[in-house]
């Protein structure tokens, strides 16, 4: 964004709200310039950008659909032209289209696989080329407890998130020799727009820590994996209040 920019750069997909926004702010606090991607809400994206700038870092928002390969590639090229590098990638963008499997429609299956899993391929492919050239980088993928243990009504979502786990482990093995670490976070129930219609009281009964998680709980772990966990790669860290032990 600026000339002679020396700060490291973090790219967070789905960074305009919820967990992605918390990650973006966490990286800004750690001294990173931040690029957020978002799908549609310009106002929320602009607000997040101005909050990052208030923390003294450069920031920009890139509106593109992560499930569109061409759009993702074009956006990554723009980011590199503007910022010169990408040090951290957080593949966070995601949606739910819950339904019992017998009733699941093709659109529900495909939308979730495209947005939650194929997106990681579309975005990571061009970004990994840049990180390989830099000979450094960290990637954090947003999985879910649903991807590890399965969840009735979420065959599409569980499949996509399980895919993220396999993707993380394979990529960690491939990219380690280039000094690029790849890890995943598996959140439990986190208080965001995605979970706002769920029966909170019933869910909390099942969580040993007896509360929903906050986006910041995930963001701190993402930042730890990306910046501090210099000898950790290929791991999936549960951040779920003890839901899955
Ligand atoms: P959210 O609904 O608040 O935010 C999702 C973000 O993804 C938004 O910024 C939205 O613009 C973006 N997005 C959606 N489709 C997109 C597309 N096609 N292209 C670009 N951006 C797109 O959701 P939340 O809760 O912050 O979730 C973030 C991630 O964490 C998701 O991958 C979700 O599956 C995962 N997760 C969330 C949990 C929770 O309890 N909230 C639990 C486990 C995982």
PDB file of C-alpha atoms and ligand atoms in Angstrom:
ATOM      1  CA  UNK A   1       0.000   0.000   0.000  1.00  0.00           C
ATOM      2  CA  UNK A   2       2.771   2.428   0.881  1.00  0.00           C
ATOM      3  CA  UNK A   3       6.170   2.836  -0.767  1.00  0.00           C
ATOM      4  CA  UNK A   4       9.082   1.125   0.945  1.00  0.00           C
ATOM      5  CA  UNK A   5       6.662  -0.883   2.992  1.00  0.00           C
ATOM      6  CA  UNK A   6       8.589  -3.115   5.366  1.00  0.00           C
ATOM      7  CA  UNK A   7       5.833  -4.504   7.570  1.00  0.00           C
ATOM      8  CA  UNK A   8       4.842  -8.119   7.193  1.00  0.00           C
ATOM      9  CA  UNK A   9       1.499  -8.715   5.495  1.00  0.00           C
ATOM     10  CA  UNK A  10      -1.399 -10.911   6.595  1.00  0.00           C
ATOM     11  CA  UNK A  11      -4.306 -11.849   4.314  1.00  0.00           C
ATOM     12  CA  UNK A  12      -7.502 -12.950   6.040  1.00  0.00           C
ATOM     13  CA  UNK A  13     -10.372 -14.273   3.928  1.00  0.00           C
ATOM     14  CA  UNK A  14     -13.835 -13.463   5.248  1.00  0.00           C
ATOM     15  CA  UNK A  15     -12.197 -10.772   7.352  1.00  0.00           C
ATOM     16  CA  UNK A  16     -14.979  -8.208   7.538  1.00  0.00           C
ATOM     17  CA  UNK A  17     -16.768  -9.663  10.557  1.00  0.00           C
ATOM     18  CA  UNK A  18     -16.818 -12.440  13.139  1.00  0.00           C
ATOM     19  CA  UNK A  19     -13.747 -14.630  13.544  1.00  0.00           C
ATOM     20  CA  UNK A  20     -12.006 -13.225  10.461  1.00  0.00           C
ATOM     21  CA  UNK A  21     -12.318  -9.639  11.723  1.00  0.00           C
ATOM     22  CA  UNK A  22     -10.917 -10.630  15.120  1.00  0.00           C
ATOM     23  CA  UNK A  23      -7.965 -12.295  13.345  1.00  0.00           C
ATOM     24  CA  UNK A  24      -7.368  -9.190  11.226  1.00  0.00           C
ATOM     25  CA  UNK A  25      -7.252  -6.970  14.337  1.00  0.00           C
ATOM     26  CA  UNK A  26      -4.995  -9.442  16.175  1.00  0.00           C
ATOM     27  CA  UNK A  27      -2.463  -9.349  13.318  1.00  0.00           C
ATOM     28  CA  UNK A  28      -2.638  -5.553  13.217  1.00  0.00           C
ATOM     29  CA  UNK A  29      -1.872  -5.472  16.965  1.00  0.00           C
ATOM     30  CA  UNK A  30       1.120  -7.722  16.226  1.00  0.00           C
ATOM     31  CA  UNK A  31       2.451  -5.143  13.718  1.00  0.00           C
ATOM     32  CA  UNK A  32       1.235  -6.688  10.471  1.00  0.00           C
ATOM     33  CA  UNK A  33      -0.283  -4.802   7.572  1.00  0.00           C
ATOM     34  CA  UNK A  34      -3.564  -6.538   6.841  1.00  0.00           C
ATOM     35  CA  UNK A  35      -5.586  -7.324   3.735  1.00  0.00           C
ATOM     36  CA  UNK A  36      -9.105  -8.494   4.413  1.00  0.00           C
ATOM     37  CA  UNK A  37     -11.212 -10.254   1.845  1.00  0.00           C
ATOM     38  CA  UNK A  38     -14.986 -10.160   2.066  1.00  0.00           C
ATOM     39  CA  UNK A  39     -18.021 -11.237   0.067  1.00  0.00           C
ATOM     40  CA  UNK A  40     -20.530  -8.389   0.086  1.00  0.00           C
ATOM     41  CA  UNK A  41     -20.883  -6.000   3.011  1.00  0.00           C
ATOM     42  CA  UNK A  42     -18.852  -2.903   2.026  1.00  0.00           C
ATOM     43  CA  UNK A  43     -19.765  -1.008   5.193  1.00  0.00           C
ATOM     44  CA  UNK A  44     -18.537  -3.784   7.522  1.00  0.00           C
ATOM     45  CA  UNK A  45     -15.344  -4.184   5.467  1.00  0.00           C
ATOM     46  CA  UNK A  46     -14.614  -0.442   5.510  1.00  0.00           C
ATOM     47  CA  UNK A  47     -15.196  -0.333   9.267  1.00  0.00           C
ATOM     48  CA  UNK A  48     -12.736  -3.188   9.816  1.00  0.00           C
ATOM     49  CA  UNK A  49     -10.160  -1.449   7.604  1.00  0.00           C
ATOM     50  CA  UNK A  50     -10.470   1.771   9.593  1.00  0.00           C
ATOM     51  CA  UNK A  51     -10.137  -0.139  12.896  1.00  0.00           C
ATOM     52  CA  UNK A  52      -6.907  -1.715  11.605  1.00  0.00           C
ATOM     53  CA  UNK A  53      -5.605   1.705  10.524  1.00  0.00           C
ATOM     54  CA  UNK A  54      -6.443   3.069  13.993  1.00  0.00           C
ATOM     55  CA  UNK A  55      -3.965   0.473  15.291  1.00  0.00           C
ATOM     56  CA  UNK A  56      -1.305   2.096  13.117  1.00  0.00           C
ATOM     57  CA  UNK A  57      -1.097  -0.484  10.324  1.00  0.00           C
ATOM     58  CA  UNK A  58      -1.810  -0.326   6.618  1.00  0.00           C
ATOM     59  CA  UNK A  59      -4.969  -2.095   5.576  1.00  0.00           C
ATOM     60  CA  UNK A  60      -7.137  -2.679   2.574  1.00  0.00           C
ATOM     61  CA  UNK A  61     -10.277  -4.658   1.764  1.00  0.00           C
ATOM     62  CA  UNK A  62     -10.604  -6.835  -1.332  1.00  0.00           C
ATOM     63  CA  UNK A  63     -14.113  -7.790  -2.336  1.00  0.00           C
ATOM     64  CA  UNK A  64     -14.101 -11.130  -4.138  1.00  0.00           C
ATOM     65  CA  UNK A  65     -15.812 -14.485  -3.993  1.00  0.00           C
ATOM     66  CA  UNK A  66     -13.308 -17.013  -2.638  1.00  0.00           C
ATOM     67  CA  UNK A  67     -15.131 -19.793  -4.468  1.00  0.00           C
ATOM     68  CA  UNK A  68     -14.272 -18.169  -7.819  1.00  0.00           C
ATOM     69  CA  UNK A  69     -10.797 -19.232  -8.985  1.00  0.00           C
ATOM     70  CA  UNK A  70     -10.256 -16.374 -11.440  1.00  0.00           C
ATOM     71  CA  UNK A  71     -11.432 -13.749  -8.958  1.00  0.00           C
ATOM     72  CA  UNK A  72      -9.142 -15.138  -6.251  1.00  0.00           C
ATOM     73  CA  UNK A  73      -6.109 -15.215  -8.556  1.00  0.00           C
ATOM     74  CA  UNK A  74      -6.716 -11.655  -9.759  1.00  0.00           C
ATOM     75  CA  UNK A  75      -7.081 -10.387  -6.197  1.00  0.00           C
ATOM     76  CA  UNK A  76      -3.889 -12.104  -5.013  1.00  0.00           C
ATOM     77  CA  UNK A  77      -1.988 -10.537  -7.944  1.00  0.00           C
ATOM     78  CA  UNK A  78      -3.321  -7.101  -6.923  1.00  0.00           C
ATOM     79  CA  UNK A  79      -2.328  -7.643  -3.298  1.00  0.00           C
ATOM     80  CA  UNK A  80       1.223  -8.568  -4.266  1.00  0.00           C
ATOM     81  CA  UNK A  81       1.443  -5.522  -6.566  1.00  0.00           C
ATOM     82  CA  UNK A  82       0.295  -3.264  -3.714  1.00  0.00           C
ATOM     83  CA  UNK A  83       2.022  -4.802  -0.686  1.00  0.00           C
ATOM     84  CA  UNK A  84       4.936  -6.687  -2.245  1.00  0.00           C
ATOM     85  CA  UNK A  85       4.568  -9.803  -0.114  1.00  0.00           C
ATOM     86  CA  UNK A  86       2.197 -12.095   1.805  1.00  0.00           C
ATOM     87  CA  UNK A  87       3.559 -13.548   5.045  1.00  0.00           C
ATOM     88  CA  UNK A  88       0.420 -14.980   6.595  1.00  0.00           C
ATOM     89  CA  UNK A  89      -2.698 -16.429   4.980  1.00  0.00           C
ATOM     90  CA  UNK A  90      -5.784 -17.254   7.038  1.00  0.00           C
ATOM     91  CA  UNK A  91      -8.303 -19.293   5.048  1.00  0.00           C
ATOM     92  CA  UNK A  92     -11.278 -18.283   7.152  1.00  0.00           C
ATOM     93  CA  UNK A  93     -14.217 -17.492   4.826  1.00  0.00           C
ATOM     94  CA  UNK A  94     -17.057 -19.938   5.288  1.00  0.00           C
ATOM     95  CA  UNK A  95     -20.793 -20.498   5.223  1.00  0.00           C
ATOM     96  CA  UNK A  96     -23.337 -23.016   6.469  1.00  0.00           C
ATOM     97  CA  UNK A  97     -26.297 -24.440   4.540  1.00  0.00           C
ATOM     98  CA  UNK A  98     -27.524 -26.985   7.090  1.00  0.00           C
ATOM     99  CA  UNK A  99     -30.026 -29.680   6.175  1.00  0.00           C
ATOM    100  CA  UNK A 100     -30.568 -33.355   6.880  1.00  0.00           C
ATOM    101  CA  UNK A 101     -28.724 -35.317   4.235  1.00  0.00           C
ATOM    102  CA  UNK A 102     -31.886 -36.916   2.793  1.00  0.00           C
ATOM    103  CA  UNK A 103     -33.279 -33.445   2.158  1.00  0.00           C
ATOM    104  CA  UNK A 104     -30.048 -31.809   1.095  1.00  0.00           C
ATOM    105  CA  UNK A 105     -30.196 -30.003  -2.235  1.00  0.00           C
ATOM    106  CA  UNK A 106     -27.371 -29.923  -4.752  1.00  0.00           C
ATOM    107  CA  UNK A 107     -27.065 -26.141  -4.263  1.00  0.00           C
ATOM    108  CA  UNK A 108     -26.586 -26.586  -0.497  1.00  0.00           C
ATOM    109  CA  UNK A 109     -23.909 -29.240  -0.953  1.00  0.00           C
ATOM    110  CA  UNK A 110     -22.052 -27.367  -3.694  1.00  0.00           C
ATOM    111  CA  UNK A 111     -22.218 -23.921  -2.077  1.00  0.00           C
ATOM    112  CA  UNK A 112     -20.611 -25.201   1.119  1.00  0.00           C
ATOM    113  CA  UNK A 113     -17.934 -27.313  -0.583  1.00  0.00           C
ATOM    114  CA  UNK A 114     -17.070 -24.455  -2.938  1.00  0.00           C
ATOM    115  CA  UNK A 115     -16.986 -21.723  -0.308  1.00  0.00           C
ATOM    116  CA  UNK A 116     -15.434 -23.671   2.571  1.00  0.00           C
ATOM    117  CA  UNK A 117     -13.032 -26.044   0.804  1.00  0.00           C
ATOM    118  CA  UNK A 118     -12.435 -25.280  -2.879  1.00  0.00           C
ATOM    119  CA  UNK A 119     -11.812 -21.677  -1.838  1.00  0.00           C
ATOM    120  CA  UNK A 120      -8.781 -22.784   0.162  1.00  0.00           C
ATOM    121  CA  UNK A 121      -7.322 -24.317  -2.996  1.00  0.00           C
ATOM    122  CA  UNK A 122      -8.136 -21.258  -5.127  1.00  0.00           C
ATOM    123  CA  UNK A 123      -6.571 -18.809  -2.654  1.00  0.00           C
ATOM    124  CA  UNK A 124      -3.685 -20.904  -1.317  1.00  0.00           C
ATOM    125  CA  UNK A 125      -2.419 -21.954  -4.751  1.00  0.00           C
ATOM    126  CA  UNK A 126      -1.317 -18.454  -5.842  1.00  0.00           C
ATOM    127  CA  UNK A 127      -0.344 -17.413  -2.286  1.00  0.00           C
ATOM    128  CA  UNK A 128       1.875 -20.471  -1.775  1.00  0.00           C
ATOM    129  CA  UNK A 129       3.819 -19.578  -4.928  1.00  0.00           C
ATOM    130  CA  UNK A 130       4.616 -16.197  -3.394  1.00  0.00           C
ATOM    131  CA  UNK A 131       5.576 -17.747  -0.043  1.00  0.00           C
ATOM    132  CA  UNK A 132       7.820 -20.272  -1.813  1.00  0.00           C
ATOM    133  CA  UNK A 133       9.614 -17.398  -3.549  1.00  0.00           C
ATOM    134  CA  UNK A 134       9.959 -15.613  -0.203  1.00  0.00           C
ATOM    135  CA  UNK A 135      11.104 -18.878   1.390  1.00  0.00           C
ATOM    136  CA  UNK A 136       8.873 -18.097   4.355  1.00  0.00           C
ATOM    137  CA  UNK A 137       5.236 -17.989   5.326  1.00  0.00           C
ATOM    138  CA  UNK A 138       2.512 -19.329   7.581  1.00  0.00           C
ATOM    139  CA  UNK A 139      -0.933 -20.575   6.622  1.00  0.00           C
ATOM    140  CA  UNK A 140      -3.774 -21.143   9.079  1.00  0.00           C
ATOM    141  CA  UNK A 141      -6.914 -22.912   7.882  1.00  0.00           C
ATOM    142  CA  UNK A 142     -10.270 -22.594   9.651  1.00  0.00           C
ATOM    143  CA  UNK A 143     -11.604 -26.096  10.260  1.00  0.00           C
ATOM    144  CA  UNK A 144     -14.299 -26.979  12.806  1.00  0.00           C
ATOM    145  CA  UNK A 145     -15.140 -29.597  15.418  1.00  0.00           C
ATOM    146  CA  UNK A 146     -17.772 -30.700  12.842  1.00  0.00           C
ATOM    147  CA  UNK A 147     -14.962 -31.677  10.475  1.00  0.00           C
ATOM    148  CA  UNK A 148     -13.360 -33.948  13.044  1.00  0.00           C
ATOM    149  CA  UNK A 149     -16.348 -35.544  14.776  1.00  0.00           C
ATOM    150  CA  UNK A 150     -19.174 -34.936  12.279  1.00  0.00           C
ATOM    151  CA  UNK A 151     -22.468 -33.207  12.989  1.00  0.00           C
ATOM    152  CA  UNK A 152     -25.965 -34.368  12.006  1.00  0.00           C
ATOM    153  CA  UNK A 153     -27.519 -31.888   9.593  1.00  0.00           C
ATOM    154  CA  UNK A 154     -24.087 -30.760   8.416  1.00  0.00           C
ATOM    155  CA  UNK A 155     -22.851 -33.473   6.023  1.00  0.00           C
ATOM    156  CA  UNK A 156     -21.768 -30.755   3.570  1.00  0.00           C
ATOM    157  CA  UNK A 157     -20.070 -28.593   6.214  1.00  0.00           C
ATOM    158  CA  UNK A 158     -18.449 -31.562   7.993  1.00  0.00           C
ATOM    159  CA  UNK A 159     -17.094 -32.872   4.671  1.00  0.00           C
ATOM    160  CA  UNK A 160     -15.646 -29.474   3.765  1.00  0.00           C
ATOM    161  CA  UNK A 161     -14.058 -28.974   7.187  1.00  0.00           C
ATOM    162  CA  UNK A 162     -12.640 -32.522   7.236  1.00  0.00           C
ATOM    163  CA  UNK A 163     -11.201 -31.649   3.826  1.00  0.00           C
ATOM    164  CA  UNK A 164      -9.509 -28.633   5.402  1.00  0.00           C
ATOM    165  CA  UNK A 165      -7.851 -30.943   7.939  1.00  0.00           C
ATOM    166  CA  UNK A 166      -6.426 -33.239   5.251  1.00  0.00           C
ATOM    167  CA  UNK A 167      -5.419 -30.235   3.146  1.00  0.00           C
ATOM    168  CA  UNK A 168      -3.574 -28.749   6.137  1.00  0.00           C
ATOM    169  CA  UNK A 169      -1.602 -31.919   6.853  1.00  0.00           C
ATOM    170  CA  UNK A 170      -0.638 -32.623   3.225  1.00  0.00           C
ATOM    171  CA  UNK A 171       0.390 -29.035   2.590  1.00  0.00           C
ATOM    172  CA  UNK A 172       2.398 -28.917   5.834  1.00  0.00           C
ATOM    173  CA  UNK A 173       4.456 -31.867   4.563  1.00  0.00           C
ATOM    174  CA  UNK A 174       4.925 -30.353   1.099  1.00  0.00           C
ATOM    175  CA  UNK A 175       5.856 -26.842   2.174  1.00  0.00           C
ATOM    176  CA  UNK A 176       7.967 -27.471   5.273  1.00  0.00           C
ATOM    177  CA  UNK A 177      11.181 -27.607   3.250  1.00  0.00           C
ATOM    178  CA  UNK A 178      10.387 -24.091   1.979  1.00  0.00           C
ATOM    179  CA  UNK A 179      10.079 -22.748   5.538  1.00  0.00           C
ATOM    180  CA  UNK A 180       6.287 -22.477   5.281  1.00  0.00           C
ATOM    181  CA  UNK A 181       4.180 -23.797   8.163  1.00  0.00           C
ATOM    182  CA  UNK A 182       0.563 -24.870   7.717  1.00  0.00           C
ATOM    183  CA  UNK A 183      -1.809 -25.430  10.643  1.00  0.00           C
ATOM    184  CA  UNK A 184      -5.530 -25.441  11.335  1.00  0.00           C
ATOM    185  CA  UNK A 185      -7.838 -24.313  14.092  1.00  0.00           C
ATOM    186  CA  UNK A 186     -10.998 -26.260  14.886  1.00  0.00           C
ATOM    187  CA  UNK A 187     -13.419 -23.915  16.677  1.00  0.00           C
ATOM    188  CA  UNK A 188     -16.335 -25.196  18.703  1.00  0.00           C
ATOM    189  CA  UNK A 189     -19.306 -22.850  19.160  1.00  0.00           C
ATOM    190  CA  UNK A 190     -18.193 -19.240  18.728  1.00  0.00           C
ATOM    191  CA  UNK A 191     -20.502 -16.248  19.124  1.00  0.00           C
ATOM    192  CA  UNK A 192     -20.811 -14.787  15.609  1.00  0.00           C
ATOM    193  CA  UNK A 193     -23.477 -14.220  12.946  1.00  0.00           C
ATOM    194  CA  UNK A 194     -23.022 -17.868  11.958  1.00  0.00           C
ATOM    195  CA  UNK A 195     -24.278 -19.157  15.323  1.00  0.00           C
ATOM    196  CA  UNK A 196     -26.759 -16.421  16.236  1.00  0.00           C
ATOM    197  CA  UNK A 197     -29.859 -18.564  15.617  1.00  0.00           C
ATOM    198  CA  UNK A 198     -28.656 -21.646  17.538  1.00  0.00           C
ATOM    199  CA  UNK A 199     -30.201 -22.619  20.936  1.00  0.00           C
ATOM    200  CA  UNK A 200     -27.428 -21.212  23.141  1.00  0.00           C
ATOM    201  CA  UNK A 201     -28.688 -22.573  26.497  1.00  0.00           C
ATOM    202  CA  UNK A 202     -28.792 -26.151  25.226  1.00  0.00           C
ATOM    203  CA  UNK A 203     -25.378 -25.864  23.618  1.00  0.00           C
ATOM    204  CA  UNK A 204     -23.732 -24.337  26.677  1.00  0.00           C
ATOM    205  CA  UNK A 205     -24.823 -27.347  28.767  1.00  0.00           C
ATOM    206  CA  UNK A 206     -22.542 -29.500  26.591  1.00  0.00           C
ATOM    207  CA  UNK A 207     -19.492 -27.221  26.884  1.00  0.00           C
ATOM    208  CA  UNK A 208     -17.267 -27.910  29.917  1.00  0.00           C
ATOM    209  CA  UNK A 209     -16.244 -24.230  30.165  1.00  0.00           C
ATOM    210  CA  UNK A 210     -19.998 -23.362  30.169  1.00  0.00           C
ATOM    211  CA  UNK A 211     -19.855 -20.507  27.706  1.00  0.00           C
ATOM    212  CA  UNK A 212     -19.680 -19.902  23.972  1.00  0.00           C
ATOM    213  CA  UNK A 213     -16.300 -18.871  22.620  1.00  0.00           C
ATOM    214  CA  UNK A 214     -15.613 -15.352  21.384  1.00  0.00           C
ATOM    215  CA  UNK A 215     -14.004 -14.520  18.021  1.00  0.00           C
ATOM    216  CA  UNK A 216     -10.963 -13.230  19.952  1.00  0.00           C
ATOM    217  CA  UNK A 217     -10.430 -16.716  21.450  1.00  0.00           C
ATOM    218  CA  UNK A 218      -9.926 -18.042  17.931  1.00  0.00           C
ATOM    219  CA  UNK A 219      -7.914 -15.032  16.783  1.00  0.00           C
ATOM    220  CA  UNK A 220      -5.357 -15.436  19.591  1.00  0.00           C
ATOM    221  CA  UNK A 221      -4.813 -19.067  18.600  1.00  0.00           C
ATOM    222  CA  UNK A 222      -4.542 -18.201  14.894  1.00  0.00           C
ATOM    223  CA  UNK A 223      -1.965 -15.510  15.694  1.00  0.00           C
ATOM    224  CA  UNK A 224      -0.063 -17.946  17.939  1.00  0.00           C
ATOM    225  CA  UNK A 225       0.071 -20.555  15.165  1.00  0.00           C
ATOM    226  CA  UNK A 226       1.054 -18.038  12.500  1.00  0.00           C
ATOM    227  CA  UNK A 227       3.594 -15.981  14.436  1.00  0.00           C
ATOM    228  CA  UNK A 228       4.797 -17.676  17.608  1.00  0.00           C
ATOM    229  CA  UNK A 229       4.573 -21.432  17.010  1.00  0.00           C
ATOM    230  CA  UNK A 230       7.814 -21.604  15.053  1.00  0.00           C
ATOM    231  CA  UNK A 231       8.217 -25.385  15.458  1.00  0.00           C
ATOM    232  CA  UNK A 232       4.550 -26.381  14.939  1.00  0.00           C
ATOM    233  CA  UNK A 233       3.256 -27.475  11.554  1.00  0.00           C
ATOM    234  CA  UNK A 234       0.511 -29.805  10.336  1.00  0.00           C
ATOM    235  CA  UNK A 235      -1.481 -29.538  13.567  1.00  0.00           C
ATOM    236  CA  UNK A 236      -5.185 -28.986  14.188  1.00  0.00           C
ATOM    237  CA  UNK A 237      -5.817 -27.103  17.430  1.00  0.00           C
ATOM    238  CA  UNK A 238      -9.277 -27.390  18.989  1.00  0.00           C
ATOM    239  CA  UNK A 239     -10.548 -24.126  20.477  1.00  0.00           C
ATOM    240  CA  UNK A 240     -13.882 -25.248  21.855  1.00  0.00           C
ATOM    241  CA  UNK A 241     -14.126 -24.777  25.629  1.00  0.00           C
ATOM    242  CA  UNK A 242     -13.541 -28.503  26.099  1.00  0.00           C
ATOM    243  CA  UNK A 243     -16.473 -29.565  23.891  1.00  0.00           C
ATOM    244  CA  UNK A 244     -14.356 -32.279  22.327  1.00  0.00           C
ATOM    245  CA  UNK A 245     -11.970 -33.976  24.721  1.00  0.00           C
TER     246      UNK A 245
HETATM  247  P1  LIG B   1     -19.471 -15.210   9.790  1.00  0.00           P
HETATM  248  O1  LIG B   1     -20.658 -15.647   9.033  1.00  0.00           O
HETATM  249  O2  LIG B   1     -19.609 -14.216  10.882  1.00  0.00           O
HETATM  250  O3  LIG B   1     -18.345 -14.660   8.787  1.00  0.00           O
HETATM  251  C1  LIG B   1     -18.037 -15.333   7.614  1.00  0.00           C
HETATM  252  C2  LIG B   1     -17.159 -14.477   6.755  1.00  0.00           C
HETATM  253  O4  LIG B   1     -16.909 -15.182   5.528  1.00  0.00           O
HETATM  254  C3  LIG B   1     -17.783 -13.141   6.378  1.00  0.00           C
HETATM  255  O5  LIG B   1     -16.798 -12.129   6.429  1.00  0.00           O
HETATM  256  C4  LIG B   1     -18.233 -13.351   4.928  1.00  0.00           C
HETATM  257  O6  LIG B   1     -18.220 -12.169   4.174  1.00  0.00           O
HETATM  258  C5  LIG B   1     -17.171 -14.314   4.445  1.00  0.00           C
HETATM  259  N1  LIG B   1     -17.594 -15.074   3.279  1.00  0.00           N
HETATM  260  C6  LIG B   1     -18.620 -15.954   3.167  1.00  0.00           C
HETATM  261  N2  LIG B   1     -18.710 -16.424   1.906  1.00  0.00           N
HETATM  262  C7  LIG B   1     -17.704 -15.831   1.212  1.00  0.00           C
HETATM  263  C8  LIG B   1     -17.276 -15.893  -0.146  1.00  0.00           C
HETATM  264  N3  LIG B   1     -17.865 -16.678  -1.038  1.00  0.00           N
HETATM  265  N4  LIG B   1     -16.213 -15.132  -0.523  1.00  0.00           N
HETATM  266  C9  LIG B   1     -15.581 -14.329   0.380  1.00  0.00           C
HETATM  267  N5  LIG B   1     -15.946 -14.243   1.668  1.00  0.00           N
HETATM  268  C10 LIG B   1     -16.990 -14.975   2.074  1.00  0.00           C
HETATM  269  O7  LIG B   1     -18.809 -16.566  10.312  1.00  0.00           O
HETATM  270  P2  LIG B   1     -17.755 -16.881  11.464  1.00  0.00           P
HETATM  271  O8  LIG B   1     -18.469 -17.526  12.553  1.00  0.00           O
HETATM  272  O9  LIG B   1     -16.899 -15.714  11.724  1.00  0.00           O
HETATM  273  O10 LIG B   1     -16.929 -18.043  10.722  1.00  0.00           O
HETATM  274  C11 LIG B   1     -15.629 -17.871  10.219  1.00  0.00           C
HETATM  275  C12 LIG B   1     -15.054 -19.254   9.933  1.00  0.00           C
HETATM  276  O11 LIG B   1     -15.010 -20.018  11.130  1.00  0.00           O
HETATM  277  C13 LIG B   1     -15.862 -20.074   8.928  1.00  0.00           C
HETATM  278  O12 LIG B   1     -14.996 -20.804   8.090  1.00  0.00           O
HETATM  279  C14 LIG B   1     -16.647 -21.012   9.811  1.00  0.00           C
HETATM  280  O13 LIG B   1     -17.007 -22.186   9.138  1.00  0.00           O
HETATM  281  C15 LIG B   1     -15.634 -21.262  10.924  1.00  0.00           C
HETATM  282  N6  LIG B   1     -16.234 -21.756  12.145  1.00  0.00           N
HETATM  283  C16 LIG B   1     -17.114 -20.986  12.866  1.00  0.00           C
HETATM  284  C17 LIG B   1     -17.677 -21.475  14.016  1.00  0.00           C
HETATM  285  C18 LIG B   1     -18.615 -20.683  14.849  1.00  0.00           C
HETATM  286  O14 LIG B   1     -19.123 -21.239  15.836  1.00  0.00           O
HETATM  287  N7  LIG B   1     -18.909 -19.445  14.540  1.00  0.00           N
HETATM  288  C19 LIG B   1     -17.362 -22.836  14.497  1.00  0.00           C
HETATM  289  C20 LIG B   1     -16.429 -23.556  13.676  1.00  0.00           C
HETATM  290  C21 LIG B   1     -15.891 -23.012  12.542  1.00  0.00           C
END
